[in-house]
Structures are given as structure tokens and as C-alpha cells.
Short mmCIF file of C-alpha atoms in Angstrom, two decimals:
data_model
loop_
_atom_site.label_atom_id
_atom_site.label_comp_id
_atom_site.label_asym_id
_atom_site.label_seq_id
_atom_site.Cartn_x
_atom_site.Cartn_y
_atom_site.Cartn_z
CA MET E 19 98.08 87.84 89.07
CA THR E 20 95.02 89.18 88.35
CA LYS E 21 92.40 89.70 91.68
CA LEU E 22 88.90 88.58 91.07
CA LYS E 23 87.18 90.43 94.01
CA PHE E 24 83.93 88.37 93.22
CA LEU E 25 85.15 84.67 94.05
CA PRO E 26 85.99 83.65 97.77
CA SER E 27 89.76 84.23 98.10
CA LEU E 28 91.14 80.43 98.37
CA LEU E 29 88.53 79.65 95.30
CA ALA E 30 89.89 82.07 93.84
CA PHE E 31 93.60 82.13 94.09
CA PHE E 32 92.74 78.26 93.02
CA LEU E 33 90.71 78.73 89.74
CA CYS E 34 92.91 81.79 88.75
CA ALA E 35 96.23 79.65 89.72
CA LEU E 36 96.34 76.76 86.26
CA PRO E 37 95.08 77.74 82.99
CA ALA E 38 93.92 75.39 81.52
CA LEU E 39 92.38 74.76 78.48
CA GLY E 40 88.81 76.81 79.29
CA ALA E 41 91.21 79.29 79.35
CA TYR E 42 91.28 79.03 75.73
CA ALA E 43 87.37 79.23 75.28
CA GLN E 44 87.69 82.28 77.67
CA LEU E 45 89.90 83.37 75.00
CA GLN E 46 87.80 82.92 72.34
CA ALA E 47 84.65 84.25 73.79
CA GLN E 48 86.04 87.60 74.55
CA LYS E 49 86.10 87.80 70.80
CA LYS E 50 83.29 89.59 69.05
CA SER E 51 82.91 87.96 66.08
CA PRO E 52 80.63 84.86 65.74
CA PRO E 53 81.22 82.27 67.86
CA GLN E 54 84.34 79.80 67.21
CA THR E 55 85.79 76.68 68.45
CA PRO E 56 88.44 77.50 70.96
CA ALA E 57 91.73 76.22 70.56
CA ILE E 58 93.20 73.14 70.87
CA VAL E 59 96.20 72.65 73.70
CA THR E 60 98.93 70.96 71.58
CA THR E 61 101.72 72.16 74.13
CA PRO E 62 102.41 70.75 77.24
CA SER E 63 100.15 72.87 80.22
CA PRO E 64 99.11 73.09 83.31
CA ALA E 65 96.37 70.92 85.25
CA VAL E 66 91.72 71.69 83.99
CA PRO E 67 90.41 73.41 87.33
CA LEU E 68 88.17 71.14 88.12
CA ALA E 69 86.77 73.36 90.52
CA ALA E 70 85.91 75.82 87.17
CA LEU E 71 83.98 73.15 85.80
CA PRO E 72 80.76 72.14 86.07
CA LEU E 73 79.64 69.76 88.25
CA LEU E 74 79.23 66.47 86.56
CA PRO E 75 78.95 62.70 87.98
CA THR E 76 81.07 59.76 86.60
CA SER E 77 77.19 58.45 85.94
CA ALA E 78 77.04 61.01 83.28
CA VAL E 79 79.74 58.88 81.23
CA ARG E 80 78.71 55.72 79.75
CA GLY E 81 79.99 52.46 78.07
CA ILE E 82 82.27 50.45 77.76
CA ASP E 83 86.30 51.55 79.91
CA HIS E 84 89.41 50.20 78.90
CA ILE E 85 93.13 52.09 79.37
CA VAL E 86 94.07 54.28 76.87
CA ALA E 87 97.41 54.95 78.25
CA LEU E 88 99.88 53.88 80.93
CA VAL E 89 102.10 57.11 82.22
CA ASN E 90 104.59 55.57 84.63
CA SER E 91 102.60 52.47 84.75
CA GLU E 92 99.66 54.23 86.38
CA PRO E 93 97.15 54.01 83.77
CA ILE E 94 94.41 56.75 81.86
CA THR E 95 91.25 55.46 80.72
CA LYS E 96 88.90 56.63 77.93
CA ASN E 97 86.34 57.02 80.65
CA GLU E 98 87.67 59.06 82.41
CA ILE E 99 88.46 61.13 79.38
CA LEU E 100 85.28 61.40 77.87
CA LEU E 101 84.03 63.14 81.66
CA ARG E 102 86.46 65.62 81.15
CA GLN E 103 85.55 66.25 77.60
CA ARG E 104 82.04 66.55 78.55
CA GLN E 105 82.38 69.10 81.26
CA LEU E 106 84.26 71.46 78.25
CA GLU E 107 81.76 71.16 76.54
CA ALA E 108 79.28 72.07 78.83
CA GLN E 109 81.45 74.95 80.57
CA TRP E 110 82.61 76.37 75.89
CA ARG E 111 78.24 75.90 75.38
CA ALA E 112 77.77 77.81 78.20
CA GLN E 113 79.89 80.55 76.83
CA GLY E 114 78.11 80.55 73.52
CA LEU E 115 81.45 78.39 71.78
CA SER E 116 81.51 75.55 69.31
CA VAL E 117 82.69 72.69 70.25
CA PRO E 118 85.74 71.16 68.13
CA SER E 119 85.46 68.31 67.05
CA GLU E 120 85.44 64.66 69.06
CA GLN E 121 88.58 63.38 67.98
CA GLU E 122 90.42 67.03 68.33
CA LEU E 123 89.03 67.13 72.01
CA PHE E 124 89.39 63.46 72.97
CA ALA E 125 93.67 63.17 71.55
CA SER E 126 93.32 67.10 73.14
CA VAL E 127 92.10 66.04 77.04
CA ARG E 128 94.51 62.83 77.00
CA GLU E 129 97.60 64.60 76.68
CA GLN E 130 96.12 66.98 79.45
CA LEU E 131 95.37 64.44 81.79
CA ILE E 132 98.51 63.22 80.58
CA ASP E 133 100.52 65.87 81.78
CA GLU E 134 98.00 66.29 85.01
CA HIS E 135 99.56 62.50 86.53
CA ILE E 136 102.60 63.23 85.86
CA LEU E 137 102.44 66.23 87.66
CA GLN E 138 100.75 64.23 90.59
CA GLN E 139 103.35 61.25 90.87
CA LEU E 140 105.66 64.33 91.30
CA ALA E 141 104.32 65.66 93.64
CA LYS E 142 103.05 62.40 95.52
CA GLU E 143 107.17 61.66 95.24
CA THR E 144 108.47 65.32 96.57
CA GLY E 145 106.33 64.79 99.69
CA VAL E 146 103.32 68.05 99.21
CA ARG E 147 100.27 67.11 100.83
CA ILE E 148 97.17 68.70 101.26
CA SER E 149 95.54 68.84 104.89
CA ASP E 150 91.79 68.62 105.02
CA SER E 151 91.25 71.94 106.52
CA GLN E 152 92.54 73.43 103.21
CA LEU E 153 90.55 70.93 101.19
CA SER E 154 87.32 71.63 103.30
CA GLU E 155 88.35 75.49 102.53
CA VAL E 156 87.68 74.90 98.92
CA LEU E 157 84.83 72.85 98.82
CA ARG E 158 83.56 75.50 100.78
CA GLY E 159 83.76 77.49 98.24
CA ILE E 160 82.77 75.35 95.41
CA ALA E 161 79.39 74.80 97.09
CA GLN E 162 78.41 78.21 96.79
CA GLN E 163 79.77 78.69 93.84
CA ASN E 164 77.00 75.76 92.71
CA GLN E 165 74.56 77.35 94.93
CA VAL E 166 74.65 75.52 97.64
CA ALA E 167 74.38 76.15 101.99
CA SER E 168 76.78 74.27 102.33
CA VAL E 169 79.10 71.23 102.46
CA ALA E 170 77.11 68.18 103.44
CA GLU E 171 74.15 69.35 101.07
CA LEU E 172 76.80 69.40 97.73
CA LYS E 173 78.27 66.06 98.65
CA ALA E 174 74.66 65.03 98.96
CA LYS E 175 72.59 66.40 95.47
CA TYR E 176 76.13 65.11 93.87
CA GLU E 177 75.81 61.51 95.41
CA ALA E 178 72.81 61.90 93.94
CA GLU E 179 73.23 62.50 90.57
CA GLY E 180 75.91 59.14 90.81
CA GLY E 181 78.58 60.62 91.83
CA ASN E 182 81.39 59.08 93.74
CA TRP E 183 82.19 61.96 96.64
CA ARG E 184 85.68 60.34 97.59
CA ASN E 185 86.79 61.03 94.31
CA TYR E 186 85.45 63.93 94.21
CA GLN E 187 87.32 64.75 96.57
CA ASP E 188 90.21 63.59 96.00
CA GLU E 189 90.32 65.04 92.24
CA ILE E 190 90.51 68.40 94.05
CA ARG E 191 92.40 67.61 96.81
CA ASN E 192 94.94 65.83 93.64
CA GLU E 193 94.61 69.36 91.78
CA LEU E 194 95.16 71.61 94.86
CA ALA E 195 98.98 69.46 95.70
CA ARG E 196 100.15 70.31 92.03
CA VAL E 197 99.37 73.67 92.28
CA GLN E 198 101.40 73.29 95.30
CA LEU E 199 103.72 71.55 93.42
CA ARG E 200 104.50 74.27 90.19
CA GLU E 201 104.48 77.72 93.09
CA ARG E 202 107.74 74.98 94.55
CA GLU E 203 109.05 74.18 91.68
CA VAL E 204 108.41 76.90 89.50
CA ASP E 205 106.62 80.28 90.46
CA ALA E 206 108.87 80.66 94.45
CA ARG E 207 111.45 80.40 91.54
CA VAL E 208 111.09 83.65 89.41
CA ARG E 209 112.58 86.56 90.03
CA VAL E 210 112.67 89.95 89.08
CA SER E 211 115.10 92.78 88.36
CA ASP E 212 114.88 96.47 89.25
CA SER E 213 116.08 97.11 85.66
CA GLU E 214 113.41 94.02 83.72
CA VAL E 215 111.19 96.66 85.75
CA ASP E 216 112.83 99.96 85.17
CA GLN E 217 112.54 98.59 81.21
CA ALA E 218 108.96 97.24 81.23
CA MET E 219 108.27 100.89 82.71
CA GLN E 220 110.19 103.27 80.35
CA GLU E 221 108.50 101.20 77.73
CA LYS E 222 104.17 101.26 79.23
CA ASN E 223 105.33 105.29 79.13
CA SER E 224 106.62 105.72 76.18
CA ALA E 225 103.41 103.45 74.52
CA ASP E 226 101.08 104.89 77.21
CA ASN E 227 103.03 109.07 76.14
CA VAL E 228 103.12 109.23 80.20
CA THR E 229 105.53 112.58 80.54
CA PRO E 230 107.60 112.42 82.66
CA ASP E 231 108.88 114.96 84.37
CA ILE E 232 111.52 117.29 83.76
CA ASN E 233 113.70 120.26 85.98
CA LEU E 234 115.04 122.57 83.36
CA ALA E 235 117.64 126.26 83.91
CA GLN E 236 116.99 128.51 81.97
CA ILE E 237 120.00 131.54 80.75
CA LEU E 238 117.05 134.46 78.84
CA ILE E 239 118.12 136.84 76.65
CA ALA E 240 115.73 139.47 75.95
CA LEU E 241 113.76 141.01 73.12
CA PRO E 242 111.43 144.27 73.31
CA ASP E 243 107.93 143.78 72.03
CA ASP E 244 107.88 143.85 68.08
CA PRO E 245 112.09 144.12 68.14
CA SER E 246 113.81 145.44 64.72
CA ALA E 247 116.12 143.43 63.05
CA SER E 248 119.14 145.34 64.60
CA GLN E 249 118.08 144.41 68.32
CA ILE E 250 117.31 141.06 66.82
CA ALA E 251 120.76 140.79 66.16
CA LYS E 252 121.63 142.19 68.92
CA ALA E 253 120.40 139.77 71.13
CA LYS E 254 121.46 136.64 69.07
CA GLN E 255 125.56 137.34 68.63
CA GLU E 256 124.97 137.71 72.50
CA ALA E 257 123.23 134.65 73.87
CA ASP E 258 125.60 133.17 71.38
CA PHE E 259 128.44 134.49 73.44
CA VAL E 260 126.22 132.75 76.45
CA LEU E 261 126.52 129.50 75.06
CA ALA E 262 130.38 129.46 73.90
CA GLN E 263 131.21 130.50 77.73
CA LEU E 264 129.27 127.64 78.77
CA ARG E 265 130.78 125.40 76.30
CA GLY E 266 133.64 125.98 77.26
CA GLY E 267 133.03 124.98 80.62
CA ALA E 268 131.61 127.92 82.05
CA ASP E 269 129.21 127.66 85.31
CA PHE E 270 125.55 127.47 84.10
CA ALA E 271 124.42 128.79 87.23
CA GLN E 272 126.51 131.53 87.68
CA LEU E 273 126.43 132.88 84.56
CA ALA E 274 121.87 132.86 84.78
CA THR E 275 122.46 134.79 87.80
CA GLN E 276 124.70 137.21 86.22
CA VAL E 277 123.15 138.10 82.35
CA SER E 278 119.62 135.84 82.35
CA GLN E 279 116.93 137.80 81.83
CA SER E 280 114.72 135.39 83.78
CA SER E 281 112.07 135.99 86.57
CA ASP E 282 114.24 132.25 87.79
CA LYS E 283 117.53 134.31 87.14
CA GLU E 284 118.04 134.80 91.02
CA LYS E 285 117.89 131.08 91.11
CA GLY E 286 121.08 129.98 88.96
CA GLY E 287 117.74 129.66 86.32
CA VAL E 288 116.25 127.01 88.15
CA MET E 289 112.57 126.11 87.01
CA GLY E 290 111.83 123.32 89.19
CA LEU E 291 111.11 119.66 89.16
CA ARG E 292 107.54 119.01 87.31
CA SER E 293 105.81 117.48 84.79
CA ALA E 294 106.85 118.49 81.17
CA ASN E 295 103.80 119.31 79.73
CA ARG E 296 103.49 121.99 82.22
CA TYR E 297 106.43 123.33 80.48
CA PRO E 298 106.01 125.52 76.62
CA PRO E 299 106.84 122.52 74.55
CA LEU E 300 109.73 125.22 72.85
CA PHE E 301 111.60 123.94 75.78
CA VAL E 302 109.89 120.01 75.81
CA GLU E 303 111.10 119.60 71.96
CA ALA E 304 114.12 120.74 72.31
CA THR E 305 115.67 119.32 76.01
CA LYS E 306 113.95 116.03 75.13
CA ASN E 307 116.95 114.20 73.74
CA LEU E 308 119.03 115.14 75.38
CA LYS E 309 120.75 113.28 78.71
CA VAL E 310 120.85 114.98 82.43
CA GLY E 311 123.24 117.68 83.10
CA ASP E 312 123.35 118.07 78.90
CA ILE E 313 123.03 122.02 77.24
CA SER E 314 120.05 122.50 74.36
CA MET E 315 120.81 124.63 71.13
CA LEU E 316 119.40 128.49 71.42
CA GLN E 317 116.56 128.41 70.56
CA ARG E 318 114.20 131.45 69.97
CA SER E 319 110.61 132.19 71.42
CA ALA E 320 108.90 135.74 71.05
CA ALA E 321 110.85 136.78 74.83
CA GLY E 322 113.72 136.44 73.66
CA PHE E 323 116.68 133.32 73.20
CA HIS E 324 116.93 131.00 75.67
CA ILE E 325 120.00 128.36 76.06
CA LEU E 326 118.72 126.33 78.67
CA LYS E 327 120.19 123.07 80.69
CA LEU E 328 117.80 119.48 81.26
CA LEU E 329 118.93 118.81 85.64
CA GLU E 330 116.84 115.84 85.70
CA ARG E 331 114.51 113.90 84.41
CA LYS E 332 112.47 110.38 86.37
CA ALA E 333 109.58 108.99 85.27
CA SER E 334 106.63 111.29 87.46
CA SER E 335 106.09 110.94 90.05
CA THR E 336 102.12 109.44 90.05
CA ALA E 337 99.94 108.78 87.48
CA MET E 338 96.32 109.07 87.90
CA VAL E 339 93.66 106.11 86.58
CA THR E 340 90.11 106.07 86.54
CA GLN E 341 88.75 104.00 89.73
CA SER E 342 84.74 102.77 89.62
CA ARG E 343 82.78 101.87 92.09
CA VAL E 344 80.75 99.01 91.32
CA ARG E 345 77.93 96.60 92.66
CA HIS E 346 77.10 92.65 91.08
CA ILE E 347 74.67 90.49 90.90
CA LEU E 348 76.11 87.37 90.28
CA LEU E 349 74.18 83.59 89.52
CA PRO E 350 76.82 81.03 89.23
CA LEU E 351 76.08 78.41 85.72
CA SER E 352 75.63 75.13 87.43
CA VAL E 353 73.70 71.42 85.93
CA ASN E 354 70.68 73.24 87.56
CA LEU E 355 70.85 76.06 86.28
CA THR E 356 71.62 77.27 82.44
CA GLU E 357 73.16 80.75 80.98
CA ALA E 358 69.36 80.60 79.37
CA GLN E 359 67.81 80.10 83.02
CA ALA E 360 69.99 82.65 84.84
CA LYS E 361 70.09 85.23 81.99
CA ARG E 362 65.95 84.84 82.63
CA GLN E 363 66.34 85.09 86.08
CA LEU E 364 68.59 88.70 86.47
CA ALA E 365 66.52 89.83 83.90
CA ASN E 366 63.65 89.59 85.87
CA TYR E 367 65.25 90.97 88.83
CA LYS E 368 66.05 94.19 86.51
CA SER E 369 63.16 94.59 85.44
CA GLN E 370 62.23 94.37 89.17
CA ILE E 371 64.22 97.17 90.30
CA ASP E 372 63.69 99.58 87.75
CA ALA E 373 60.00 99.98 87.96
CA GLY E 374 61.70 100.34 91.57
CA ARG E 375 60.45 97.32 93.69
CA THR E 376 62.83 96.90 94.77
CA ASP E 377 66.27 97.60 95.18
CA PHE E 378 69.92 96.61 93.63
CA ALA E 379 71.06 95.90 96.89
CA THR E 380 68.25 94.10 98.29
CA VAL E 381 67.94 91.86 95.31
CA ALA E 382 71.58 90.77 96.05
CA ARG E 383 71.55 90.66 98.95
CA GLU E 384 68.67 87.65 98.84
CA HIS E 385 69.60 85.55 95.66
CA SER E 386 73.65 86.45 94.96
CA VAL E 387 76.22 83.71 95.08
CA ASP E 388 78.81 85.64 95.61
CA GLY E 389 81.35 87.16 98.89
CA SER E 390 79.95 90.70 98.42
CA ALA E 391 76.50 89.48 98.81
CA ALA E 392 76.42 90.99 102.23
CA GLN E 393 77.16 94.60 101.19
CA GLY E 394 74.58 94.21 98.56
CA GLY E 395 76.69 93.44 95.73
CA ASP E 396 79.77 96.11 96.55
CA LEU E 397 82.88 95.45 95.15
CA GLY E 398 84.22 98.82 96.05
CA TRP E 399 86.66 100.30 94.28
CA ALA E 400 88.68 99.35 91.24
CA VAL E 401 91.70 99.49 89.64
CA PRO E 402 91.60 99.24 85.84
CA GLY E 403 93.10 95.38 85.79
CA LEU E 404 91.04 94.22 89.49
CA PHE E 405 88.65 92.27 87.59
CA VAL E 406 88.45 89.49 84.86
CA PRO E 407 88.77 91.03 81.28
CA GLU E 408 84.99 89.92 80.03
CA PHE E 409 83.41 91.83 83.23
CA GLU E 410 85.58 94.79 83.17
CA ARG E 411 84.55 95.24 79.00
CA VAL E 412 81.10 95.47 80.54
CA MET E 413 81.55 97.57 83.48
CA ASN E 414 83.58 100.15 81.48
CA ALA E 415 81.36 101.23 78.96
CA LEU E 416 77.98 101.06 81.21
CA PRO E 417 77.14 105.24 83.11
CA THR E 418 76.87 105.97 86.25
CA GLY E 419 73.85 104.96 87.87
CA LYS E 420 72.64 102.44 84.98
CA ILE E 421 72.04 98.68 85.05
CA SER E 422 74.16 96.19 82.86
CA GLU E 423 71.88 93.82 81.01
CA PRO E 424 72.94 89.69 82.47
CA PHE E 425 75.89 89.13 80.72
CA THR E 426 78.14 85.86 81.26
CA SER E 427 81.86 86.04 82.35
CA ARG E 428 83.63 82.70 82.89
CA PHE E 429 82.02 81.92 86.54
CA GLY E 430 78.54 82.79 86.20
CA VAL E 431 75.64 85.41 84.74
CA HIS E 432 76.21 88.74 86.61
CA LEU E 433 73.81 92.08 86.26
CA VAL E 434 76.52 95.21 87.62
CA GLU E 435 75.83 99.10 88.23
CA VAL E 436 78.53 101.34 88.17
CA LEU E 437 78.01 103.33 90.89
CA GLU E 438 80.43 106.34 91.06
CA ARG E 439 83.67 107.07 89.04
CA LYS E 440 86.41 108.84 89.73
CA GLN E 441 90.48 110.22 88.77
CA ALA E 442 92.98 108.71 91.34
CA PRO E 443 96.64 108.73 91.24
CA ILE E 444 99.03 106.13 91.80
CA SER E 445 102.14 106.72 92.65
CA VAL E 446 105.25 105.45 90.92
CA ARG E 447 106.28 102.79 93.65
CA GLU E 448 102.06 100.86 92.66
CA GLN E 449 102.78 101.71 89.53
CA ARG E 450 106.14 99.46 90.14
CA GLU E 451 104.98 96.93 91.45
CA PHE E 452 101.69 96.58 89.35
CA VAL E 453 104.42 95.60 86.28
CA ARG E 454 107.08 94.21 88.44
CA GLY E 455 103.90 91.29 89.17
CA GLN E 456 102.42 91.44 85.61
CA LEU E 457 106.39 89.75 84.72
CA ARG E 458 106.90 87.40 86.83
CA GLU E 459 103.39 86.32 85.73
CA LYS E 460 104.40 85.84 82.12
CA LYS E 461 107.96 84.83 83.21
CA ALA E 462 106.10 82.70 85.97
CA ALA E 463 104.04 80.72 82.85
CA GLU E 464 107.57 80.73 80.35
CA ALA E 465 109.28 78.69 82.94
CA TYR E 466 105.81 76.33 83.82
CA VAL E 467 105.64 74.78 80.16
CA LEU E 468 110.28 74.16 80.35
CA TRP E 469 110.04 72.86 83.70
CA MET E 470 106.76 70.98 82.12
CA ALA E 471 108.12 69.92 79.29
CA ASP E 472 111.59 69.02 81.07
CA ALA E 473 108.95 66.92 83.97
CA ARG E 474 107.54 65.20 80.54
CA GLY E 475 110.40 63.87 78.56
CA ARG E 476 111.61 62.12 82.18
CA ALA E 477 108.43 60.09 82.31
CA PHE E 478 107.47 56.76 80.48
CA VAL E 479 104.50 57.27 78.75
CA GLU E 480 103.03 54.24 76.70
CA TYR E 481 99.74 54.92 74.47
CA LYS E 482 97.38 51.49 74.07
CA ASN E 483 94.88 50.64 72.03
CA GLY E 484 96.10 53.01 68.91
CA ASP E 485 95.41 56.19 70.65
CA GLN E 486 97.94 58.15 69.58
#
């Protein structure tokens, strides 16, 4: 799973653990086309992460309530659905997205809540329990994301706006239980074999045009500068004879020592393991389709006639990636801070920094609502894929030493500065672990859809009042 350094660790896990309706909106936000309507969930999917949604007390939804569905005799009410709708609508509008029609969104949220109730019942039946300390840690993260100093202050603010704090705690505790249930029943059972990693690595290297490391041996029958036709014919005849001997089973290293006219003849013609791009293109092309141990056809160059043997081929021991050292200032969106307000605040900070009246680190320490604030917003060195796409897109486009304009990610509004960039090696082992993690995520997501469909099939769901 993609890491998010700019969130408290447990909350980051919490938000990442269950992609939801909001994730569909985020995918739309990544496109550069005009504002679009978020996709509507029509297949079983994980529960909406409540901590990722704007705080919206239940008093924000009023009107006559009634039961719209029963899940194993447990009711889902109209107001429960409307509250979730309003949360999603606020989230999507903050991201500049159009909102689906009321009818579409109502039906989609209803199905989402049915899935949540099924999961909650399964969690209870199978003994999943969330401790008070786990709940407290997540609530501290939510308080920080909503720019309040403590959980007590978050509670006071929530209740002042008409919310029921006990119900809110129960919602968060239930969601954590659903996360834990998924981990145990789905994620923990996902296995990725070495052969799957090998295949994915091969496909990735091919797509990225990554050159392998190869080890070649050669026998060279040399030609003089500006050779005559007779000299070329004589050298070719000798090379053909050597190749025939090799095809007949002669030892390559022994023949290389005896007849080759290359500088590596004393080593049996072995030129050594190195990146393919450090060999002459003629050699790489002649051996690219050979299996290890195979011998090439006769190859002609300005130096003479070459016979090549592929001794070894393996993935490059290292690959180079661009790392960026960045710092940022984060203002999460909340009931009392809209996207427009956050952008105005950050634009003001930027103008002060540009004018030399303050500096980035000071503003980050004083105003950033993030764990990196104490370090002046410094996120350290980041490899590709560490941050969410909307953050990386801005980061990658920035020249070093420049500060971005305020921009929005799924976690709020940011200012970003790239301090340094460098090319850094990443070992095969690190590459493999990264690929293994990607495969595990993909398989877990696929397994979850099947598992959720099965759980849904075993539950009794009854729609009420014609809401189907």
C-alpha cells in the first residue's frame, strides 16, 4: 500500500485501509478535463472511511425518518443515508467535482451502508474488538486533521454543532473493526509467490526498457585496417572453422585461449558481467535471443569476425530512481475551513515567504497541521510512489528551490517546496519488495471483492418502502 508520510501513522493506515466512494472521486480529480461527476459504486466495495469525510453532525440532516432497508433484521434509516450523502457531497465539492444526482447517490450510499452493516455484524460474530487505546489514537489523528488541539476540544466542537459524540465514537470504533476484519479474513491470506514477482519484474523491466546485466565471452579473428578481399575471405574461413568446432562440442574457453586475438583471450574470452549498455550494440543484438550457454552466429565488425557466447544474464543489480527531498505545509479541510479559505491562507503565506518576511520552515512549524510541522514541514527524501498521485504530480513538476501554488489533495490544501533532487540506486531486493507489495495490494483488492460478494450473498437484505 502506498505510504503517506504527511499523516499521523495510524490515521494514515486507517484512511488507506478501506478505499471507498471518496476514492472514486479522487480518481476523477486526477484527470485534467473539466469537473466531472464521480463514479457511482455499483459493485461490493469497502466501507467509506468516516475519518476521511468532513465532520458533519447528525443535526445537519433533518426531516421525517423511516427505515429503508433491513440487514439481518438490523435497520438502515433514510437519515443515516442522507448524512453520508452530505459528507460525500462536501468532500467532492472541495475537490472541484460535480455531484451525482440525488437518486443515484442515495441508491449508491444505501448499498454501501448495507455492506458496512454486514461487515459489522460479521466482526461482532467473529470476536473482533477495538480497544479504547486504539480508538483514542485514531481520534487524536482526526482532531489534528480538523485543526483542533485535543480530542476533548474535538468533542466540544462536535457537540456544540449538534453532534452526538458517543455515536461518533461508535462509528469510528465500528469502522476500525471492519478494517481489522478485512485484514484477518482477506489481507492476511493473500500470498505472492517468487515466480509471480519474477514475472512482474520481467514485464516491468521490459516496459521501462531496463537493460539487464550480461556476461559474454568472445573469440575474435582479427582483421587489419583497410583489409583486402583476400584477407577478409581468409579470416572468415578461419572463423567459420572455429564456429564449426564449437558447434561440434569443442570447449569455448580453450579455443579462445588458443586462437582468439582479443585482449581477453587469456581469460578464455570472458569479458565480464556488466550492464548490457556497456557492451557494443552489435554484441547485445547478436545475443539478445540466446539462452545462457548458447553461441551466436558469426558477427562482423571493423575489428574482425566475432563468435560470442552468452555466459550469464540477470536483472540489473541496481536501478536508478529520482529521489526528491521536499517539505510542505498542510491545511486540512473541515467544517470551518473551506478549500477556498485554505488556498487564500496558503497564498498569503507564500507571498510572505517570497517577500522575505518569513521563511518556509517557520510557517510550517506555526501553521501546518501535520506530523512534519515540528521539522519545518520536511518530509525527507522520497522515492517515486511514496506520496499520493495528486501530491507527486505537483512535486515532480516543481524546479528545485521553488514553492508551488496552493493545491488540493484528498487530505487538504498544500504548499510544497522541492529542496533537492538526486539520482539514487535501488537494489534488486528493494525493487522486488516494492513489486511484491504492489502485487499483494492488487490480489487483496480482488480477493476482497469476491469475499464481500460472498458475505453479501449469505446475508438477508430486505428493502423497505419501495427503496430498491
